[in-house]
XYZ file of N, CA and C in Angstrom:
864
model
N -9.353 -41.006 -28.132
C -8.307 -40.074 -27.760
C -7.004 -40.358 -28.490
N -6.769 -41.621 -28.842
C -5.491 -42.010 -29.462
C -5.631 -42.288 -30.941
N -6.640 -41.719 -31.565
C -6.847 -42.002 -32.978
C -5.747 -41.385 -33.828
N -5.266 -40.189 -33.432
C -4.229 -39.526 -34.200
C -2.895 -39.689 -33.496
N -1.831 -39.687 -34.281
C -0.491 -39.863 -33.721
C 0.382 -38.695 -34.121
N 1.439 -38.518 -33.365
C 2.425 -37.479 -33.649
C 3.804 -38.082 -33.425
N 4.724 -37.811 -34.314
C 6.068 -38.353 -34.223
C 7.039 -37.239 -33.858
N 7.775 -37.399 -32.800
C 8.737 -36.401 -32.359
C 10.010 -36.512 -33.175
N 10.941 -35.576 -32.881
C 12.227 -35.588 -33.585
C 13.022 -36.840 -33.269
N 12.733 -37.475 -32.109
C 13.443 -38.687 -31.743
C 12.801 -39.932 -32.344
N 11.723 -39.717 -33.124
C 11.064 -40.842 -33.761
C 10.087 -41.575 -32.863
N 9.700 -40.972 -31.741
C 8.769 -41.604 -30.822
C 7.351 -41.152 -31.161
N 6.447 -42.088 -31.313
C 5.063 -41.779 -31.628
C 4.338 -41.392 -30.347
N 3.678 -40.226 -30.356
C 3.011 -39.702 -29.157
C 1.560 -39.370 -29.492
N 0.686 -40.350 -29.522
C -0.718 -40.085 -29.855
C -1.438 -39.275 -28.788
N -1.085 -39.455 -27.526
C -1.785 -38.751 -26.455
C -1.568 -37.251 -26.559
N -0.309 -36.821 -26.733
C -0.026 -35.406 -26.828
C -0.719 -34.765 -28.027
N -0.742 -35.460 -29.146
C -1.392 -34.931 -30.341
C -2.889 -34.754 -30.115
N -3.513 -35.716 -29.453
C -4.949 -35.626 -29.181
C -5.238 -34.527 -28.166
N -4.375 -34.389 -27.165
C -4.563 -33.326 -26.176
C -4.475 -31.948 -26.836
N -3.558 -31.789 -27.768
C -3.418 -30.510 -28.455
C -4.696 -30.145 -29.197
N -5.340 -31.145 -29.795
C -6.597 -30.867 -30.508
C -7.722 -30.522 -29.535
N -7.762 -31.216 -28.409
C -8.790 -30.907 -27.419
C -8.575 -29.518 -26.818
N -7.330 -29.126 -26.620
C -7.034 -27.788 -26.099
C -7.529 -26.720 -27.065
N -7.434 -26.988 -28.351
C -7.864 -26.006 -29.345
C -9.367 -25.749 -29.293
N -10.151 -26.636 -28.699
C -11.597 -26.423 -28.589
C -11.903 -25.157 -27.782
N -11.027 -24.841 -26.830
C -11.256 -23.662 -26.008
C -11.041 -22.355 -26.728
N -10.460 -22.393 -27.907
C -10.213 -21.170 -28.678
C -11.285 -20.913 -29.726
N -12.301 -21.753 -29.777
C -13.315 -21.651 -30.823
C -14.549 -20.887 -30.382
N -14.659 -20.589 -29.094
C -15.861 -19.927 -28.606
C -17.085 -20.813 -28.719
N -16.905 -22.095 -28.440
C -17.986 -23.058 -28.616
C -18.894 -23.221 -27.417
N -18.757 -22.388 -26.396
C -19.640 -22.491 -25.235
C -18.964 -23.175 -24.055
N -19.755 -23.362 -23.012
C -19.215 -23.889 -21.758
C -18.703 -25.318 -21.893
N -19.401 -26.152 -22.650
C -18.985 -27.547 -22.766
C -17.624 -27.661 -23.444
N -17.446 -26.916 -24.533
C -16.162 -26.953 -25.239
C -15.054 -26.389 -24.349
N -15.369 -25.320 -23.605
C -14.368 -24.738 -22.718
C -13.991 -25.697 -21.589
N -14.987 -26.436 -21.077
C -14.712 -27.399 -20.011
C -13.811 -28.524 -20.517
N -14.092 -29.013 -21.719
C -13.250 -30.064 -22.305
C -11.824 -29.556 -22.491
N -11.694 -28.320 -22.999
C -10.373 -27.756 -23.222
C -9.631 -27.541 -21.905
N -10.366 -27.148 -20.864
C -9.731 -26.941 -19.557
C -9.204 -28.253 -18.991
N -9.985 -29.317 -19.109
C -9.531 -30.617 -18.623
C -8.336 -31.115 -19.429
N -8.356 -30.863 -20.732
C -7.227 -31.267 -21.568
C -5.966 -30.486 -21.189
N -6.133 -29.205 -20.840
C -4.986 -28.393 -20.431
C -4.411 -28.885 -19.109
N -5.290 -29.247 -18.180
C -4.817 -29.781 -16.900
C -4.056 -31.084 -17.107
N -4.550 -31.924 -18.008
C -3.853 -33.178 -18.313
C -2.508 -32.901 -18.983
N -2.502 -31.905 -19.865
C -1.239 -31.538 -20.512
C -0.230 -31.053 -19.481
N -0.711 -30.293 -18.487
C 0.183 -29.837 -17.430
C 0.810 -30.988 -16.670
N 0.026 -32.050 -16.443
C 0.567 -33.230 -15.770
C 1.621 -33.917 -16.637
N 1.397 -33.915 -17.950
C 2.379 -34.524 -18.855
C 3.677 -33.728 -18.907
N 3.590 -32.417 -18.670
C 4.757 -31.543 -18.782
C 5.439 -31.304 -17.447
N 5.026 -31.988 -16.414
C 5.510 -31.693 -15.063
C 7.019 -31.839 -14.946
N 7.604 -32.800 -15.641
C 9.054 -33.031 -15.571
C 9.782 -32.534 -16.806
N 9.148 -31.621 -17.560
C 9.834 -31.056 -18.729
C 11.071 -30.303 -18.276
N 12.112 -30.434 -19.048
C 13.394 -29.836 -18.682
C 14.475 -30.881 -18.534
N 14.081 -32.123 -18.261
C 15.056 -33.193 -18.242
C 15.561 -33.443 -19.657
N 16.822 -33.781 -19.808
C 17.379 -33.967 -21.155
C 16.589 -35.002 -21.954
N 16.437 -34.719 -23.241
C 15.763 -35.667 -24.136
C 16.581 -36.959 -24.201
N 15.882 -38.075 -24.400
C 14.482 -38.216 -24.804
C 13.503 -38.400 -23.649
N 13.574 -37.575 -22.624
C 12.617 -37.671 -21.536
C 11.210 -37.389 -22.085
N 10.200 -38.203 -21.723
C 8.854 -38.043 -22.299
C 8.273 -36.646 -22.108
N 8.467 -36.039 -20.926
C 7.895 -34.715 -20.685
C 8.540 -33.663 -21.581
N 9.838 -33.728 -21.750
C 10.527 -32.771 -22.613
C 10.112 -32.976 -24.066
N 9.964 -34.218 -24.484
C 9.533 -34.497 -25.861
C 8.115 -34.007 -26.109
N 7.257 -34.065 -25.086
C 5.866 -33.638 -25.236
C 5.748 -32.142 -25.474
N 6.775 -31.377 -25.097
C 6.725 -29.930 -25.296
C 6.563 -29.562 -26.765
N 7.134 -30.354 -27.646
C 7.073 -30.038 -29.069
C 5.645 -29.984 -29.578
N 4.777 -30.753 -28.980
C 3.391 -30.797 -29.427
C 2.488 -29.904 -28.588
N 2.694 -29.894 -27.275
C 1.753 -29.225 -26.375
C 2.022 -27.734 -26.217
N 3.267 -27.295 -26.250
C 3.558 -25.873 -26.029
C 2.892 -24.962 -27.063
N 2.953 -25.266 -28.368
C 2.270 -24.377 -29.323
C 0.765 -24.277 -29.071
N 0.137 -25.407 -28.730
C -1.311 -25.386 -28.482
C -1.638 -24.564 -27.242
N -0.849 -24.719 -26.182
C -1.096 -23.973 -24.949
C -0.814 -22.486 -25.135
N 0.235 -22.151 -25.850
C 0.581 -20.738 -26.056
C -0.488 -20.027 -26.874
N -0.988 -20.679 -27.909
C -2.058 -20.063 -28.707
C -3.331 -19.898 -27.875
N -3.589 -20.846 -26.997
C -4.789 -20.759 -26.166
C -4.692 -19.608 -25.172
N -3.503 -19.334 -24.656
C -3.338 -18.285 -23.657
C -3.686 -16.909 -24.215
N -3.405 -16.670 -25.478
C -3.625 -15.348 -26.068
C -4.935 -15.260 -26.835
N -5.716 -16.323 -26.849
C -6.961 -16.313 -27.618
C -8.000 -15.410 -26.940
N -8.594 -14.458 -27.650
C -9.593 -13.573 -27.040
C -10.895 -14.287 -26.687
N -11.131 -15.471 -27.249
C -12.369 -16.212 -26.974
C -12.226 -17.155 -25.785
N -11.044 -17.268 -25.248
C -10.814 -18.198 -24.133
C -11.437 -17.657 -22.856
N -12.070 -18.530 -22.087
C -12.642 -18.133 -20.804
C -11.537 -18.034 -19.752
N -11.876 -17.402 -18.632
C -10.880 -17.254 -17.568
C -10.458 -18.611 -17.017
N -11.425 -19.497 -16.788
C -11.101 -20.822 -16.237
C -10.171 -21.576 -17.171
N -10.398 -21.436 -18.471
C -9.552 -22.116 -19.447
C -8.141 -21.537 -19.432
N -8.025 -20.219 -19.422
C -6.694 -19.583 -19.398
C -5.955 -19.908 -18.100
N -6.689 -20.052 -17.013
C -6.034 -20.423 -15.750
C -5.375 -21.784 -15.856
N -6.063 -22.756 -16.413
C -5.484 -24.094 -16.578
C -4.319 -24.061 -17.556
N -4.425 -23.218 -18.570
C -3.332 -23.096 -19.541
C -2.089 -22.527 -18.866
N -2.275 -21.480 -18.051
C -1.130 -20.872 -17.355
C -0.483 -21.873 -16.405
N -1.285 -22.657 -15.705
C -0.731 -23.671 -14.799
C 0.051 -24.725 -15.570
N -0.460 -25.129 -16.714
C 0.242 -26.122 -17.528
C 1.563 -25.576 -18.042
N 1.571 -24.315 -18.470
C 2.819 -23.715 -18.948
C 3.838 -23.584 -17.820
N 3.353 -23.278 -16.615
C 4.280 -23.180 -15.499
C 4.881 -24.548 -15.172
N 4.095 -25.613 -15.287
C 4.630 -26.959 -15.076
C 5.755 -27.260 -16.066
N 5.589 -26.760 -17.296
C 6.616 -27.007 -18.310
C 7.882 -26.201 -18.039
N 7.738 -25.009 -17.478
C 8.883 -24.116 -17.276
C 9.644 -24.445 -15.995
N 8.930 -24.775 -14.938
C 9.567 -25.022 -13.642
C 10.526 -26.204 -13.745
N 11.724 -26.034 -13.223
C 12.707 -27.116 -13.294
C 12.200 -28.337 -12.535
N 12.346 -29.516 -13.102
C 11.803 -30.725 -12.474
C 12.489 -31.064 -11.164
N 11.728 -31.658 -10.270
C 12.277 -32.060 -8.975
C 13.259 -33.209 -9.106
N 13.241 -33.923 -10.213
C 14.160 -35.039 -10.404
C 15.618 -34.584 -10.398
N 15.847 -33.297 -10.668
C 17.222 -32.805 -10.675
C 17.876 -32.969 -9.311
N 17.089 -32.876 -8.244
C 17.636 -33.016 -6.894
C 18.034 -34.448 -6.559
N 17.549 -35.386 -7.375
C 17.827 -36.803 -7.101
C 18.765 -37.415 -8.139
N 19.258 -36.575 -9.052
C 20.092 -37.098 -10.123
C 21.444 -37.551 -9.582
N 21.852 -38.717 -9.983
C 23.145 -39.256 -9.573
C 24.211 -38.874 -10.607
N 25.460 -38.919 -10.191
C 26.552 -38.655 -11.120
C 26.837 -37.170 -11.220
N 27.055 -36.695 -12.461
C 27.425 -35.313 -12.708
C 26.185 -34.427 -12.637
N 25.785 -34.040 -11.411
C 24.564 -33.273 -11.216
C 24.678 -31.880 -11.811
N 25.871 -31.269 -11.736
C 26.049 -29.912 -12.260
C 25.802 -29.865 -13.763
N 26.325 -30.852 -14.485
C 26.134 -30.896 -15.934
C 24.663 -31.100 -16.288
N 23.974 -31.932 -15.521
C 22.555 -32.175 -15.766
C 21.750 -30.904 -15.530
N 22.102 -30.154 -14.471
C 21.393 -28.917 -14.160
C 21.585 -27.887 -15.265
N 22.809 -27.754 -15.769
C 23.073 -26.811 -16.848
C 22.281 -27.182 -18.083
N 22.227 -28.466 -18.377
C 21.453 -28.927 -19.529
C 19.978 -28.632 -19.336
N 19.469 -28.862 -18.127
C 18.059 -28.601 -17.845
C 17.738 -27.123 -17.961
N 18.642 -26.257 -17.517
C 18.411 -24.818 -17.634
C 18.395 -24.378 -19.092
N 19.190 -25.035 -19.915
C 19.173 -24.725 -21.343
C 17.840 -25.128 -21.966
N 17.321 -26.284 -21.539
C 16.009 -26.715 -22.023
C 14.934 -25.753 -21.531
N 15.053 -25.318 -20.289
C 14.083 -24.369 -19.734
C 14.067 -23.074 -20.544
N 15.232 -22.560 -20.882
C 15.305 -21.338 -21.681
C 14.680 -21.546 -23.054
N 14.901 -22.725 -23.641
C 14.296 -23.020 -24.947
C 12.772 -23.062 -24.851
N 12.245 -23.603 -23.748
C 10.799 -23.649 -23.548
C 10.240 -22.232 -23.409
N 10.897 -21.400 -22.601
C 10.452 -20.012 -22.427
C 10.479 -19.260 -23.757
N 11.524 -19.498 -24.533
C 11.640 -18.808 -25.819
C 10.519 -19.211 -26.758
N 10.209 -20.498 -26.798
C 9.136 -20.951 -27.689
C 7.792 -20.360 -27.276
N 7.554 -20.241 -25.980
C 6.284 -19.677 -25.504
C 6.168 -18.210 -25.892
N 7.192 -17.408 -25.581
C 7.100 -15.969 -25.781
C 7.082 -15.603 -27.262
N 7.771 -16.389 -28.100
C 7.820 -16.071 -29.523
C 6.520 -16.394 -30.247
N 5.596 -17.049 -29.566
C 4.282 -17.282 -30.183
C 3.653 -15.962 -30.585
N 3.685 -15.002 -29.673
C 3.208 -13.638 -29.907
C 3.664 -12.812 -28.710
N 4.827 -12.188 -28.786
C 5.414 -11.554 -27.597
C 4.489 -10.591 -26.871
N 3.902 -9.651 -27.573
C 3.050 -8.661 -26.914
C 1.810 -9.293 -26.298
N 1.217 -10.239 -27.002
C -0.015 -10.856 -26.510
C 0.264 -11.778 -25.325
N 1.367 -12.496 -25.365
C 1.726 -13.345 -24.222
C 1.963 -12.478 -22.988
N 2.719 -11.406 -23.147
C 2.996 -10.505 -22.018
C 1.708 -9.893 -21.489
N 0.827 -9.468 -22.366
C -0.431 -8.847 -21.928
C -1.332 -9.853 -21.231
N -1.412 -11.069 -21.751
C -2.285 -12.079 -21.144
C -1.823 -12.431 -19.729
N -0.521 -12.620 -19.540
C -0.006 -12.955 -18.216
C -0.148 -11.787 -17.246
N 0.110 -10.578 -17.714
C -0.009 -9.398 -16.851
C -1.450 -9.171 -16.433
N -2.383 -9.390 -17.340
C -3.801 -9.218 -17.014
C -4.238 -10.171 -15.912
N -3.695 -11.371 -15.899
C -4.095 -12.355 -14.906
C -3.533 -12.055 -13.524
N -2.636 -11.084 -13.407
C -2.112 -10.713 -12.098
C -3.151 -9.971 -11.256
N -4.176 -9.454 -11.886
C -5.201 -8.708 -11.148
C -6.310 -9.600 -10.605
N -6.227 -10.891 -10.849
C -7.269 -11.797 -10.397
C -7.093 -12.156 -8.932
N -8.185 -12.581 -8.300
C -8.149 -13.052 -6.920
C -7.910 -14.555 -6.840
N -7.878 -15.206 -7.985
C -7.639 -16.643 -8.035
C -6.153 -16.910 -7.815
N -5.806 -17.595 -6.746
C -4.398 -17.792 -6.404
C -3.668 -18.640 -7.441
N -4.330 -19.654 -8.006
C -3.662 -20.496 -9.005
C -3.278 -19.691 -10.237
N -4.218 -18.902 -10.736
C -3.936 -18.077 -11.914
C -2.891 -17.020 -11.605
N -2.999 -16.395 -10.437
C -2.059 -15.345 -10.056
C -0.644 -15.895 -9.912
N -0.493 -16.983 -9.173
C 0.840 -17.528 -8.925
C 1.486 -18.039 -10.200
N 0.737 -18.773 -11.001
C 1.306 -19.311 -12.241
C 1.764 -18.189 -13.171
N 0.939 -17.160 -13.310
C 1.289 -16.052 -14.205
C 2.503 -15.298 -13.681
N 2.537 -15.056 -12.363
C 3.666 -14.315 -11.793
C 4.961 -15.109 -11.905
N 4.917 -16.415 -11.651
C 6.119 -17.240 -11.766
C 6.631 -17.258 -13.209
N 5.711 -17.333 -14.154
C 6.127 -17.310 -15.556
C 6.781 -15.983 -15.916
N 6.184 -14.876 -15.482
C 6.750 -13.560 -15.773
C 8.137 -13.440 -15.158
N 8.282 -13.915 -13.930
C 9.581 -13.846 -13.251
C 10.644 -14.604 -14.041
N 10.290 -15.765 -14.559
C 11.261 -16.552 -15.331
C 11.540 -15.903 -16.686
N 10.524 -15.323 -17.322
C 10.764 -14.623 -18.585
C 11.777 -13.494 -18.387
N 11.626 -12.745 -17.317
C 12.508 -11.602 -17.063
C 13.929 -12.039 -16.722
N 14.060 -13.135 -15.989
C 15.376 -13.524 -15.475
C 16.131 -14.478 -16.405
N 15.426 -15.226 -17.222
C 16.098 -16.252 -18.017
C 16.324 -15.838 -19.473
N 15.486 -14.946 -19.999
C 15.646 -14.543 -21.393
C 16.541 -13.313 -21.469
N 17.487 -13.330 -22.376
C 18.430 -12.232 -22.510
C 18.383 -11.681 -23.929
N 19.400 -10.924 -24.276
C 19.428 -10.261 -25.575
C 19.547 -11.227 -26.741
N 19.901 -12.476 -26.468
C 20.022 -13.449 -27.555
C 18.660 -13.929 -28.033
N 17.622 -13.690 -27.235
C 16.275 -14.079 -27.653
C 15.800 -13.151 -28.763
N 15.174 -13.717 -29.774
C 14.765 -12.942 -30.938
C 13.475 -12.177 -30.656
N 13.565 -11.192 -29.767
C 12.422 -10.350 -29.436
C 12.642 -8.954 -30.000
N 11.568 -8.246 -30.365
C 11.726 -6.896 -30.915
C 12.232 -5.891 -29.897
N 12.107 -6.196 -28.607
C 12.574 -5.313 -27.539
C 12.937 -6.152 -26.340
N 13.601 -5.568 -25.368
C 14.005 -6.328 -24.188
C 12.782 -6.796 -23.406
N 12.944 -7.892 -22.680
C 11.818 -8.464 -21.947
C 11.246 -7.507 -20.895
N 12.076 -6.798 -20.089
C 11.487 -5.851 -19.130
C 10.648 -4.768 -19.791
N 11.115 -4.230 -20.913
C 10.350 -3.203 -21.613
C 9.067 -3.792 -22.172
N 9.150 -5.008 -22.691
C 7.973 -5.676 -23.249
C 6.858 -5.783 -22.220
N 7.201 -6.196 -21.015
C 6.185 -6.341 -19.980
C 5.779 -4.997 -19.382
N 6.710 -4.052 -19.329
C 6.359 -2.736 -18.784
C 5.305 -2.050 -19.646
N 5.396 -2.226 -20.944
C 4.466 -1.562 -21.857
C 3.048 -2.104 -21.770
N 2.876 -3.273 -21.175
C 1.524 -3.824 -21.016
C 1.018 -3.664 -19.588
N 1.720 -2.853 -18.775
C 1.216 -2.523 -17.452
C 1.722 -3.371 -16.313
N 2.871 -4.016 -16.470
C 3.358 -4.920 -15.420
C 3.696 -4.170 -14.135
N 4.308 -3.001 -14.232
C 4.733 -2.285 -13.029
C 3.536 -1.969 -12.133
N 2.470 -1.470 -12.709
C 1.266 -1.164 -11.919
C 0.677 -2.438 -11.312
N 0.688 -3.521 -12.071
C 0.144 -4.778 -11.559
C 0.964 -5.300 -10.382
N 2.281 -5.155 -10.452
C 3.135 -5.603 -9.352
C 2.926 -4.742 -8.105
N 2.796 -3.443 -8.285
C 2.526 -2.573 -7.136
C 1.175 -2.901 -6.509
N 0.217 -3.281 -7.331
C -1.099 -3.661 -6.803
C -0.986 -4.898 -5.916
N -0.166 -5.858 -6.328
C 0.034 -7.065 -5.518
C 0.689 -6.700 -4.187
N 1.716 -5.877 -4.238
C 2.429 -5.513 -3.010
C 1.559 -4.690 -2.069
N 0.790 -3.761 -2.619
C -0.022 -2.878 -1.779
C -1.175 -3.611 -1.111
N -1.633 -4.691 -1.720
C -2.787 -5.404 -1.180
C -2.402 -6.670 -0.417
N -1.112 -6.825 -0.134
C -0.656 -7.993 0.614
C -0.414 -7.599 2.067
N -1.004 -8.332 2.982
C -0.848 -8.040 4.406
C -0.161 -9.172 5.160
N 0.115 -10.273 4.481
C 0.679 -11.452 5.139
C 2.130 -11.708 4.754
N 2.734 -10.799 3.969
C 4.106 -11.017 3.487
C 4.224 -12.371 2.799
N 3.338 -12.601 1.862
C 3.276 -13.872 1.158
C 4.429 -14.011 0.179
N 4.765 -15.243 -0.218
C 5.816 -15.442 -1.232
C 5.476 -14.755 -2.551
N 4.186 -14.687 -2.890
C 3.790 -14.027 -4.130
C 4.163 -12.552 -4.102
N 3.853 -11.878 -2.984
C 4.197 -10.459 -2.865
C 5.710 -10.259 -2.852
N 6.433 -11.197 -2.276
C 7.895 -11.095 -2.248
C 8.481 -11.187 -3.657
N 7.928 -12.081 -4.472
C 8.393 -12.188 -5.856
C 8.085 -10.903 -6.613
N 6.883 -10.363 -6.408
C 6.524 -9.105 -7.073
C 7.458 -7.980 -6.659
N 7.771 -7.899 -5.366
C 8.675 -6.854 -4.881
C 10.081 -7.035 -5.450
N 10.538 -8.267 -5.548
C 11.873 -8.525 -6.101
C 11.955 -8.122 -7.569
N 10.894 -8.363 -8.312
C 10.878 -7.955 -9.728
C 10.967 -6.438 -9.837
N 10.206 -5.739 -9.005
C 10.257 -4.275 -9.018
C 11.661 -3.781 -8.671
N 12.276 -4.379 -7.655
C 13.599 -3.943 -7.223
C 14.670 -4.240 -8.268
N 14.572 -5.401 -8.900
C 15.635 -5.848 -9.804
C 15.533 -5.258 -11.205
N 14.315 -4.917 -11.652
C 14.153 -4.511 -13.048
C 13.582 -3.106 -13.234
N 12.908 -2.570 -12.239
C 12.226 -1.297 -12.444
C 12.524 -0.262 -11.361
N 13.429 -0.535 -10.431
C 13.708 0.400 -9.341
C 14.322 1.688 -9.874
N 15.258 1.604 -10.809
C 15.921 2.788 -11.334
C 14.936 3.706 -12.031
N 13.968 3.130 -12.734
C 12.978 3.944 -13.432
C 12.100 4.702 -12.443
N 11.767 4.058 -11.310
C 10.985 4.745 -10.287
C 11.767 5.914 -9.710
N 13.064 5.742 -9.476
C 13.887 6.823 -8.946
C 14.007 7.965 -9.948
N 14.112 7.634 -11.229
C 14.211 8.678 -12.241
C 12.936 9.511 -12.304
N 11.774 8.862 -12.138
C 10.516 9.589 -12.154
C 10.424 10.558 -10.988
N 10.898 10.136 -9.814
C 10.873 11.020 -8.648
C 11.807 12.196 -8.860
N 13.002 11.950 -9.394
C 13.954 13.023 -9.633
C 13.410 14.040 -10.639
N 12.763 13.556 -11.682
C 12.228 14.452 -12.698
C 11.116 15.326 -12.137
N 10.351 14.813 -11.181
C 9.247 15.589 -10.616
C 9.741 16.740 -9.761
N 10.997 16.687 -9.305
C 11.544 17.737 -8.466
C 12.381 18.738 -9.232
N 12.631 18.502 -10.511
C 13.457 19.407 -11.291
C 12.650 20.621 -11.717
N 13.301 21.839 -11.749
C 12.581 23.033 -12.195
C 12.386 23.019 -13.698
N 11.335 23.643 -14.152
C 11.069 23.773 -15.572
C 11.053 25.244 -15.927
N 11.406 25.562 -17.149
C 11.467 26.943 -17.604
C 10.191 27.315 -18.315
N 9.577 28.402 -17.920
C 8.355 28.867 -18.545
C 8.372 30.382 -18.548
N 8.380 30.994 -19.735
C 8.359 32.440 -19.824
C 9.614 33.089 -19.298
N 10.750 32.380 -19.403
C 11.996 32.953 -18.938
C 12.216 32.829 -17.456
N 11.300 32.172 -16.729
C 11.436 32.007 -15.296
C 11.391 30.524 -14.956
N 12.058 30.120 -13.878
C 12.048 28.744 -13.439
C 10.854 28.515 -12.523
N 10.198 27.395 -12.717
C 9.067 27.019 -11.889
C 9.358 25.673 -11.268
N 9.304 25.568 -9.954
C 9.549 24.317 -9.262
C 8.229 23.611 -9.025
N 8.248 22.290 -9.148
C 7.037 21.502 -8.948
C 6.707 21.464 -7.462
N 5.583 21.985 -7.105
C 5.154 22.019 -5.711
C 4.155 20.901 -5.497
N 4.379 20.002 -4.510
C 3.470 18.862 -4.314
C 2.040 19.265 -4.026
N 1.830 20.349 -3.308
C 0.476 20.719 -2.922
C 0.312 22.220 -3.036
N -0.901 22.663 -3.372
C -1.191 24.093 -3.516
C -2.158 24.581 -2.466
N -2.350 23.792 -1.394
C -3.332 24.179 -0.403
C -2.917 25.426 0.350
N -1.614 25.650 0.550
C -1.149 26.778 1.338
C -0.729 27.960 0.479
N -0.931 27.892 -0.809
C -0.580 29.004 -1.683
C -1.763 29.955 -1.746
N -1.573 31.238 -1.439
C -2.703 32.173 -1.476
C -3.223 32.361 -2.882
N -4.481 32.746 -2.959
C -5.097 32.961 -4.265
C -4.344 34.044 -5.016
N -4.011 33.777 -6.243
C -3.251 34.724 -7.036
C -1.756 34.543 -6.913
N -1.324 33.663 -5.988
C 0.096 33.389 -5.824
C 0.779 34.421 -4.959
N 2.080 34.197 -4.769
C 2.876 35.126 -3.988
C 3.319 36.302 -4.859
N 3.308 37.514 -4.271
C 3.705 38.708 -5.005
C 5.173 38.992 -4.734
N 6.060 38.340 -5.544
C 7.489 38.552 -5.381
C 7.986 39.757 -6.170
N 7.163 40.337 -7.024
C 7.606 41.434 -7.883
C 7.154 42.789 -7.395
N 6.911 42.982 -6.106
C 6.442 44.265 -5.580
C 7.498 45.337 -5.781
N 7.049 46.546 -6.195
C 7.978 47.656 -6.452
C 7.931 48.729 -5.381
N 6.989 48.636 -4.426
C 6.888 49.659 -3.387
C 8.096 49.599 -2.488
N 8.538 50.773 -1.951
C 9.709 50.767 -1.064
C 9.456 49.910 0.148
N 10.495 49.217 0.574
C 10.360 48.308 1.696
C 9.981 49.050 2.960
N 10.450 50.343 3.144
C 10.162 51.084 4.354
C 8.681 51.392 4.503
N 7.969 51.491 3.343
C 6.552 51.790 3.408
C 5.726 50.578 3.788
N 6.244 49.397 3.540
C 5.470 48.190 3.814
C 5.775 47.638 5.183
N 6.991 47.871 5.676
C 7.380 47.319 6.957
C 7.578 48.419 7.967
N 7.127 48.250 9.186
C 7.351 49.190 10.283
C 8.559 48.702 11.069
N 9.657 49.416 10.888
C 10.895 48.999 11.522
C 10.921 49.534 12.944
N 11.100 48.660 13.904
C 11.151 49.070 15.302
C 12.471 49.740 15.597
N 12.507 50.720 16.567
C 13.772 51.374 16.924
C 14.711 50.398 17.584
N 15.990 50.711 17.598
C 16.962 49.801 18.231
C 16.582 49.527 19.667
N 16.755 48.303 20.071
C 16.351 47.878 21.409
C 17.555 47.918 22.335
N 17.466 48.780 23.428
C 18.537 48.830 24.407
C 18.296 47.820 25.503
N 19.030 47.956 26.582
C 18.885 47.020 27.685
C 18.058 47.667 28.795
N 17.215 46.970 29.450
C 16.459 47.437 30.609
C 15.297 48.334 30.239
N 14.709 48.974 31.244
C 13.553 49.837 31.049
C 13.950 51.138 30.362
N 13.007 51.773 29.665
C 13.252 53.050 29.002
C 14.094 52.944 27.751
N 14.198 51.706 27.169
C 15.002 51.559 25.969
C 14.376 52.358 24.822
N 15.231 53.047 24.082
C 14.771 53.835 22.960
C 14.334 55.239 23.333
N 14.440 55.626 24.623
C 14.031 56.944 25.069
C 15.152 57.967 24.812
N 14.776 59.265 24.726
C 15.772 60.332 24.572
C 16.293 60.711 25.952
N 17.602 60.770 26.133
C 18.200 61.088 27.431
C 18.074 62.581 27.727
N 17.778 62.995 29.006
C 17.744 64.418 29.368
C 19.126 65.040 29.195
N 19.142 66.424 29.102
C 20.410 67.138 28.874
C 21.379 66.949 30.023
N 20.862 66.963 31.320
C 21.770 66.812 32.441
C 22.441 65.465 32.497
N 21.722 64.422 31.965
C 22.324 63.082 31.913
C 23.383 63.005 30.820
N 23.086 63.723 29.701
C 24.089 63.738 28.646
C 25.366 64.429 29.107
N 25.179 65.577 29.937
C 26.344 66.295 30.401
C 27.135 65.431 31.365
N 26.436 64.653 32.198
C 27.125 63.786 33.159
C 27.937 62.721 32.462
N 27.383 62.252 31.376
C 28.103 61.228 30.617
C 29.359 61.788 29.987
N 29.309 63.137 29.616
C 30.490 63.735 29.005
C 31.593 63.894 30.016
N 31.219 64.126 31.316
C 32.226 64.257 32.347
C 32.886 62.907 32.621
């Protein structure tokens, strides 16, 4: 396992990380179940090595990112990777992105350490997504439809951090929300929310993403569905249902006189005999 070595920018030799990266690559070769199993175990080990990534260098976990992140990112988008292998890869990447628990125990200037760690976290997210933006977004979004909680949670947490931590300074061809929307993220998030009955934290994160990044687009779609459209010089309103519309539609252009179609009742007086003609003697009495 330690036959090959890798030297980081700090000059530290890391043979374990270099060997793990090579073992992870076995899962991208389509070599069968044995190769995939080896790659999955290597990915799980890499995730353990990256658990405290984000601490300022020369922290070992942060230094290991230089070697392990490219191997894990390429594995995530590989079409030959099995589901079990991609699940371990997603978990390992989430370990690298999640801020380390050591930050809560840091003595001294904790605020400065946290800011530094967040900067490292953003750099890790940027390196992952720039591997292949569209493919990374598609791979993570696809895993949201799985019933495997580990794969689902890791992928959703990564997507949440990509959306919230990466801004316009990231060298992406389009904004992160649009990038994920184009690969079907909105539908995947609604699927999570619609199929959750326990108000789980996973569904809450999915709902928050919809509210924070895609709520306005949903409102615009509803507004557009209610706007009239012009066709043949006439306005047509979108009707939700046609069950109560008679065959052939309503005849609003009738030219027949209204009196011929409607039977107008005579004026209604008060009491019995309303609408009757009064006798002559009653008319004369009224004149007196």
